[in-house]
Coordinates of C-alpha atoms in Angstrom, one line a residue:
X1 CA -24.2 -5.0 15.4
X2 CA -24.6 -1.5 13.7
X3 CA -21.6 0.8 13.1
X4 CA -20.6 3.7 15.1
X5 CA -20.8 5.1 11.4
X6 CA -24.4 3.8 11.1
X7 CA -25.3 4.5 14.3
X8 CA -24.6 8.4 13.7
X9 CA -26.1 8.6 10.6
X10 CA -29.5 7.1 11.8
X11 CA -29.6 9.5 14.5
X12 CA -29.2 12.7 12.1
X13 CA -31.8 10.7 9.9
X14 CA -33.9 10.4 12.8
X15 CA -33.8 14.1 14.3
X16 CA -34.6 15.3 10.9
X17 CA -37.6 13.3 10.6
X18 CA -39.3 14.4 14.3
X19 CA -38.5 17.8 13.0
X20 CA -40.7 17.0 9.9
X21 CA -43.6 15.5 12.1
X22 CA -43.5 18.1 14.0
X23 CA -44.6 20.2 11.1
X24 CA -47.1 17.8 10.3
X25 CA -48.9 18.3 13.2
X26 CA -50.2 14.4 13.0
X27 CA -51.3 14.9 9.8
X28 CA -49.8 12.3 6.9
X29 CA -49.9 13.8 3.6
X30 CA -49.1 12.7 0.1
X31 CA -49.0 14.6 -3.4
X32 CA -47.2 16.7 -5.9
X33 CA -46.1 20.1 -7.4
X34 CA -46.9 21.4 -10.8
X35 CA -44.5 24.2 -11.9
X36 CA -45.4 26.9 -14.3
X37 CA -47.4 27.2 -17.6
X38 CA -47.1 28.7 -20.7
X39 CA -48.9 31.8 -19.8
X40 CA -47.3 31.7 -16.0
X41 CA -44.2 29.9 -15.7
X42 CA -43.7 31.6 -12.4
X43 CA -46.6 29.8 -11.2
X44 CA -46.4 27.5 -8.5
X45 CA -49.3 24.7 -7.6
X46 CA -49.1 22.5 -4.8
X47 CA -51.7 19.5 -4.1
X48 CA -51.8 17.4 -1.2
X49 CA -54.3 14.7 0.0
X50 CA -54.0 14.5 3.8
X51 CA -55.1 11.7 6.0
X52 CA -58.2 13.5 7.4
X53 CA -59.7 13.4 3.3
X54 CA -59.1 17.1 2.4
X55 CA -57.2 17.8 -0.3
X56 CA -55.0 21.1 0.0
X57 CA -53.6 23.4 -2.5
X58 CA -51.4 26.5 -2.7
X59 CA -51.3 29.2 -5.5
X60 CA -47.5 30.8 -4.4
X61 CA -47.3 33.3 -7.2
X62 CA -50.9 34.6 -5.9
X63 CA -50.0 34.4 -2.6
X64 CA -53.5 32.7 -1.3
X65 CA -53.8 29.1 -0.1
X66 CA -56.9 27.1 0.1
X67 CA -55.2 25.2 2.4
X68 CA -56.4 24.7 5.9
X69 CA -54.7 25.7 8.9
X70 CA -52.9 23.2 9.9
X71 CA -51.2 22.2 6.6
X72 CA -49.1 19.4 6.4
X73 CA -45.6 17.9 4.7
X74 CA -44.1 20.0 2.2
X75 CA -47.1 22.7 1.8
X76 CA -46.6 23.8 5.4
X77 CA -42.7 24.3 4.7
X78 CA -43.5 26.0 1.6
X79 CA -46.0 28.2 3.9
X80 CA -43.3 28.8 7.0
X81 CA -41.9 32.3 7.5
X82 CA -38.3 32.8 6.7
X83 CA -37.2 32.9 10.3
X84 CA -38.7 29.4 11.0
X85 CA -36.8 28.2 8.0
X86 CA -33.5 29.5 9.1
X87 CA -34.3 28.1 12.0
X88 CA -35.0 24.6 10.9
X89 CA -31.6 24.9 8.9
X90 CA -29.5 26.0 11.7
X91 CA -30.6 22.9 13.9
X92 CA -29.8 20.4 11.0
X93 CA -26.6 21.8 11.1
X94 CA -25.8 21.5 14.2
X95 CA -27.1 17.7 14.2
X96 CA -24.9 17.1 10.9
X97 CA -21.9 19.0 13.5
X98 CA -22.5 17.0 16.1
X99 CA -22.8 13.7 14.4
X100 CA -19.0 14.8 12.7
X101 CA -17.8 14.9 16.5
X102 CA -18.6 12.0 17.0
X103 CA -17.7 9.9 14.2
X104 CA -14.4 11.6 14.7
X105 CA -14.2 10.6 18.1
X106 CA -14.9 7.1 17.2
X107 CA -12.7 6.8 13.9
X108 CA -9.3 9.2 15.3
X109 CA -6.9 9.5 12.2
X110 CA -4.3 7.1 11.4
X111 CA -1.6 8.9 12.8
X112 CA -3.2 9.6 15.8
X113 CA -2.0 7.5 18.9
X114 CA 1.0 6.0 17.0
X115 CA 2.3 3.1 18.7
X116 CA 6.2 3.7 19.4
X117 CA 8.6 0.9 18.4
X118 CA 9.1 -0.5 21.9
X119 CA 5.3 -1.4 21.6
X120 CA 4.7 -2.4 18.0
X121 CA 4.2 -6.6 18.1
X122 CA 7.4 -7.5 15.8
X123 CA 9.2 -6.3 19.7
X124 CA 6.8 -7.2 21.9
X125 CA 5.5 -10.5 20.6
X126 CA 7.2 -13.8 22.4
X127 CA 7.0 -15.6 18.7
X128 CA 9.3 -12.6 17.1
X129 CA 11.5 -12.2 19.8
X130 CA 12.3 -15.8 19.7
X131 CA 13.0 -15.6 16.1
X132 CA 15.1 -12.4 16.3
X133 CA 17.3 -14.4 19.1
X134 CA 17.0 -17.8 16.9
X135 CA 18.6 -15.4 14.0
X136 CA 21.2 -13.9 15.8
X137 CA 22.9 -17.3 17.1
X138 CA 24.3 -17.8 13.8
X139 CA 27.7 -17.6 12.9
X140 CA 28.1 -14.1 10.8
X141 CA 30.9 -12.9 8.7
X142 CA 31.8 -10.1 7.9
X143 CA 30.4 -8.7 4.1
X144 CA 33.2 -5.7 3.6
X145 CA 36.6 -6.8 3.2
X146 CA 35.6 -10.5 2.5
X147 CA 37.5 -11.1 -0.9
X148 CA 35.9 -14.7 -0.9
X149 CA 32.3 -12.9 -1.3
X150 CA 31.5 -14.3 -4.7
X151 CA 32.3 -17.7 -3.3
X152 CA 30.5 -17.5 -0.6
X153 CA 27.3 -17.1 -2.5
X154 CA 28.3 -19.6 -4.9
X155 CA 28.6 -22.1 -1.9
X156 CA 24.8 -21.3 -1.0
X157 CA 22.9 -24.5 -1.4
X158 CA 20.0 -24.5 -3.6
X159 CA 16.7 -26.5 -3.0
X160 CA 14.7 -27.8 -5.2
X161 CA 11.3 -28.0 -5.0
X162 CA 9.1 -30.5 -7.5
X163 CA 12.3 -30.1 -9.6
X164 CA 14.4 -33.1 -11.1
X165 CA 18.3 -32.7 -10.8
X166 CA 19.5 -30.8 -13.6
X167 CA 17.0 -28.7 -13.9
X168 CA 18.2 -25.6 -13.0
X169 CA 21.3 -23.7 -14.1
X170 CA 22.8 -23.5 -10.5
X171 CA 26.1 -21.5 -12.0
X172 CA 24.0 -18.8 -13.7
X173 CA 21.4 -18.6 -10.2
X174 CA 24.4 -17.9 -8.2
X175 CA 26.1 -15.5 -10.6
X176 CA 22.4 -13.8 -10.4
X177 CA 22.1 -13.5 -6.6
X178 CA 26.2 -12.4 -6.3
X179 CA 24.8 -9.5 -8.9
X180 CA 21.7 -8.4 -6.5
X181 CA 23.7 -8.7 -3.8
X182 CA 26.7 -6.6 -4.9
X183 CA 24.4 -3.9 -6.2
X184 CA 22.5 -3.6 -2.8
X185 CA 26.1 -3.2 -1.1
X186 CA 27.1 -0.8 -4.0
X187 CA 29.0 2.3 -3.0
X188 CA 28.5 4.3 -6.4
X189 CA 26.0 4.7 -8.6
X190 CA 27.8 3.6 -11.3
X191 CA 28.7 0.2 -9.5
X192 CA 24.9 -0.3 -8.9
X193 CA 23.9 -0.1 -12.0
X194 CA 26.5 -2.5 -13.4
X195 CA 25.1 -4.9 -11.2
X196 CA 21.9 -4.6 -12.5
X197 CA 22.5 -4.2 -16.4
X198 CA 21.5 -8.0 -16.7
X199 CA 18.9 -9.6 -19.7
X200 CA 18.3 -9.2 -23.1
X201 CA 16.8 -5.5 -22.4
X202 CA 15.7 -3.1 -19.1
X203 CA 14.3 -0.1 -18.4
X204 CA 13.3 1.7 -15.3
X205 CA 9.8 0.7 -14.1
X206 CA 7.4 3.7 -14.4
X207 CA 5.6 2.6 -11.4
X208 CA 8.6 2.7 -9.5
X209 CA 10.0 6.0 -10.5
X210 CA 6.4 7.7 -9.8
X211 CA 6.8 6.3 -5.9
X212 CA 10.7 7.2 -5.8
X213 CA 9.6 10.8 -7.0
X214 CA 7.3 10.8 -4.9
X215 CA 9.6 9.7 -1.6
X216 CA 12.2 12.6 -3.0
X217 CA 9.8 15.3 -2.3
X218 CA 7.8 14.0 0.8
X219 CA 11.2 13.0 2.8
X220 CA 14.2 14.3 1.4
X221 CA 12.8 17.9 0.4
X222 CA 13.9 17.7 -3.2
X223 CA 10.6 19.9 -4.8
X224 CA 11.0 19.4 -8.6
X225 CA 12.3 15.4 -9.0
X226 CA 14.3 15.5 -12.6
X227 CA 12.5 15.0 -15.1
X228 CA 14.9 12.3 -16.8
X229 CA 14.0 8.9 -15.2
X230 CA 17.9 7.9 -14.8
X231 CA 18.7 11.6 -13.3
X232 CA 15.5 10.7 -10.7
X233 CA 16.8 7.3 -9.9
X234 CA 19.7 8.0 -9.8
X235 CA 19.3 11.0 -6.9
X236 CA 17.1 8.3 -5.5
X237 CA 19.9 6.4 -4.9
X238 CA 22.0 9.0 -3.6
X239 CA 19.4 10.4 -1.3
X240 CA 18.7 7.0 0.3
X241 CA 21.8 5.4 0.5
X242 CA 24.0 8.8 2.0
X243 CA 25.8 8.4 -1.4
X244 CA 26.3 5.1 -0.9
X245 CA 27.2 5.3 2.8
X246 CA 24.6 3.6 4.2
X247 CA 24.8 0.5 2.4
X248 CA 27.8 -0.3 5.2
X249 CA 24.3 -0.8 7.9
X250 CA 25.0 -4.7 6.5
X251 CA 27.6 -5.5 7.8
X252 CA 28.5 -9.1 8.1
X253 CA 26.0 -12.8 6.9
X254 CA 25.1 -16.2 8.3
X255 CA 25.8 -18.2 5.3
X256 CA 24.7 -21.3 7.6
X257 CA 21.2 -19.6 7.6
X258 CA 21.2 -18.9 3.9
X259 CA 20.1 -20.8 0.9
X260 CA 18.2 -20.7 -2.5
X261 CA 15.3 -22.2 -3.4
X262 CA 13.8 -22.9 -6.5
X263 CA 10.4 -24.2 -8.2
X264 CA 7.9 -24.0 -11.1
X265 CA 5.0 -21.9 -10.5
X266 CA 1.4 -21.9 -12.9
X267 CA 0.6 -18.3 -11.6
X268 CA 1.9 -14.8 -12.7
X269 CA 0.8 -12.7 -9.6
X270 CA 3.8 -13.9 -7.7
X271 CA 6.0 -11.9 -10.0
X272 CA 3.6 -9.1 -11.2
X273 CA 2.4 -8.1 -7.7
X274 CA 4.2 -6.7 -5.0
X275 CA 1.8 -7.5 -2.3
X276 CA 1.4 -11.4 -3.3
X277 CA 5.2 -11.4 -3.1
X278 CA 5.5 -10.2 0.0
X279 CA 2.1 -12.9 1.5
X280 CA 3.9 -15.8 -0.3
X281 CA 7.6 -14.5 2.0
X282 CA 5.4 -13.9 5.5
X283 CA 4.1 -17.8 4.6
X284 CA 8.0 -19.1 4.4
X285 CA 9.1 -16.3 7.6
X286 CA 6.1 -15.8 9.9
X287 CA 7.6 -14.7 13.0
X288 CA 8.5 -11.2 11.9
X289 CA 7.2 -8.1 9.5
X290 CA 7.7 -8.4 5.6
X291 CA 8.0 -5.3 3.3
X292 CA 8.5 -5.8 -0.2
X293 CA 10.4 -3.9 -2.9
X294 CA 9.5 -3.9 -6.2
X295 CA 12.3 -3.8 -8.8
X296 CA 13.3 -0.5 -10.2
X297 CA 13.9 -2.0 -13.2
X298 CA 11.9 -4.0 -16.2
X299 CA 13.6 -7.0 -17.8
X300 CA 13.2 -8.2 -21.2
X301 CA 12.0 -11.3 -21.5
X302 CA 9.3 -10.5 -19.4
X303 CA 7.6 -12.5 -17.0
X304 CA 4.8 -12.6 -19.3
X305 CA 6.5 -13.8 -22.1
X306 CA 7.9 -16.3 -20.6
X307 CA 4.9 -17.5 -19.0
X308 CA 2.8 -17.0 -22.3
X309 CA 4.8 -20.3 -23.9
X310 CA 4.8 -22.8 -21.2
X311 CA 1.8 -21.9 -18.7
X312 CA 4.2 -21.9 -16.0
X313 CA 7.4 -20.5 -15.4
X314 CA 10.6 -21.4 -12.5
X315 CA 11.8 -19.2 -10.2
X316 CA 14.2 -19.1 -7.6
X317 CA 14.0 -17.4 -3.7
X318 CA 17.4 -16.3 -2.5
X319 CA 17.4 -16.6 1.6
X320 CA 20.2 -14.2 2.9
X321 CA 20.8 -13.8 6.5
X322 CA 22.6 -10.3 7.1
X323 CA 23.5 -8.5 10.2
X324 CA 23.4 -5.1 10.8
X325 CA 25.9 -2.5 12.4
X326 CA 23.0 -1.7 15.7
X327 CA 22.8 -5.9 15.7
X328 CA 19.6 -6.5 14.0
X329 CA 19.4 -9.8 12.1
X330 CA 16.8 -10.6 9.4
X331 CA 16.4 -12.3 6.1
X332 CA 16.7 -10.2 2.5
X333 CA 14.6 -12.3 0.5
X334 CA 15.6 -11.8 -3.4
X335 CA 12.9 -13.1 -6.2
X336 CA 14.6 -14.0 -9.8
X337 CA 12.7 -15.6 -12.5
X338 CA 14.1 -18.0 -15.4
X339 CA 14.4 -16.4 -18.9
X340 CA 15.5 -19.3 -21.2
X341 CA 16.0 -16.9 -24.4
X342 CA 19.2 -15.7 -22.6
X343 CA 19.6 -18.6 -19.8
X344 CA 19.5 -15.4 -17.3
X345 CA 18.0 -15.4 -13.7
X346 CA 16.3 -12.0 -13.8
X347 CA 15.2 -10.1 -10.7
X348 CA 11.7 -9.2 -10.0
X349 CA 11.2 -8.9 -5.9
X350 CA 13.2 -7.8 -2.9
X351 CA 11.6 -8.9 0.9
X352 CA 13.1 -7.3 3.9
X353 CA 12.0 -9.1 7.2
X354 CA 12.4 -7.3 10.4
X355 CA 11.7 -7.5 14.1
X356 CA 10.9 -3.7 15.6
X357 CA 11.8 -0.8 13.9
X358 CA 13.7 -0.9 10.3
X359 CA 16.5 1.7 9.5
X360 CA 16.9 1.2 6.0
X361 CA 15.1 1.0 2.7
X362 CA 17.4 -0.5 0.4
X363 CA 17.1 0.4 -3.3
X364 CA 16.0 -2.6 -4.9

């Protein structure tokens, strides 16, 4: 089946071409121009062999043609008045007008007819409602205030998968996920980024910042980001989080419904790309939305370098049920990766599921 697209432009094609055959008269013509010469470069010849045999020809600088009257493809335009040309042009216009009124009418812009979030399918689909109702019947705790936090997390069982016992440093993976965790519940800046001061080096992803810049001025009217990367992400912060504020919208877990799991992977794009994350999480969670958060931060040992001595590298998934203060329950999905030159579990991912609307973008 053609395109509306296609359709559109074969009509415009089309038009154009009765237009030319109406020029023609009936008359199919082929040939070629020859312009100027050394002693007239003005000079304009144009040849044509039409169907009937004759062969036509136009001398524009002196203003005769041999042609006969009813010339035919390009020699008759060349011999139109100037109203008829205007004419011709006006009418291709208004086809090439039309045919943008249409395509228009058939491809309306994204944010046109917005669906609002009592209609979007994470509300109104059986499967997530289910799963939103399966979430919230789990026991929750309260986050704030819990002075057994860090033992919480280090209670959370870890599975392994096509991993002997042993394997994995289970004490430094918990210490790891109690450090994400604590930074995403931060309530200064300085706290944050504490928490996230882990491996043998970091810097602030460039990638990151660009898209944090670029959220700064879009949403929160800030025209000139700093230039300094920590000044930017660090107003990033501040901007998203109501100075640390809104990091109270989690307010208790299901520590039931939350575990770590662990395995040995032969591919990089899990930890180098954002949207491969966030298809391997929608895999594990399938009854509601994924977005995924890339880390603001670059660790050293690098995936890469990691990878580069074994062909494969472990990694760990951190399942965290959490509650929110309006009663939303969904799974924070944290990614870490295993850097054996400083027996560290460094971060590289951050899934937020969701059923309906989200109100909150952690910074990750």
């Amino acid at each position: 089946m053609l395109t509306t697209k296609t359709k559109c432009f074969l009509v415009i094609t089309l038009a154009s071409i009765s237009l030319a055959g109406i020029a023609a008269q009936g008359n199919t013509c082929s040939g070629g121009c020859n312009y100027g010469t050394p002693a007239s470069p003005d000079w304009v010849c144009v040849t044509w062999q039409c169907n009937s045999g004759q062969v036509c020809e136009l001398n524009r600088q002196q203003g005769r043609s041999h042609c006969p009257p009813l010339l035919s493809g390009l020699a008759l335009v060349a011999h139109m008045k100037e109203t008829t040309t205007i004419t011709v042009c006006f009418g291709l216009s208004l086809l090439l007008f039309c045919g943008l009124i249409v395509y228009r009418k058939s491809h309306p812009r994204a944010d046109a007819g917005r669906l609002q979030d009592s209609q979007l399918a994470t509300t109104t689909n059986p499967d997530y409602q289910k799963q939103e109702q399966d979430w919230l019947a789990n026991p929750f705790e309260l986050l704030y205030g819990e002075s057994s936090l860090a033992s919480k997390l280090d209670a959370l069982p870890i599975r392994l998968a096509g991993l002997q016992n042993g394997a994995v440093d289970s004490a430094s993976l918990h210490q790891a996920v109690n450090r994400i965790v604590q930074s995403l519940l931060a309530k200064t800046f300085e706290e944050y980024m504490t928490q996230r001061s882990v491996g043998e080096s970091f810097v602030l992803n460039n990638g990151t910042l660009s898209n944090q810049g670029a959220l700064l001025q879009r949403f929160f009217s800030v025209a000139h980001p700093p230039a300094n990367p920590f000044e930017l992400h660090r107003l990033f912060w501040s901007k998203t989080t109501g100075g640390g504020s809104r990091a109270t919208l989690w307010k208790s877990a299901s520590w039931r419904a939350s575990w770590i799991e662990c395995t040995r992977i032969t591919s990089l794009e899990q930890l180098t790309s954002t949207r491969v994350f966030a298809d391997t999480i929608r895999t594990r969670v399938p009854n509601c939305g994924i977005v995924g958060y890339p880390s603001s931060f670059d660790y050293g040992p690098n995936p890469k370098d990691v990878f580069s001595k074994d062909s494969s590298i472990m990694t760990a998934l951190a399942y965290l049920l959490v509650k929110t203060s309006e009663e939303k329950a969904y799974p924070l999905v944290v990614q870490f990766y295993w850097a054996p030159s400083c027996s560290t579990w460094l971060p590289t991912h951050l899934a937020v599921g969701y059923v309906g609307s989200r109100q909150f973008d952690p910074v990750f």
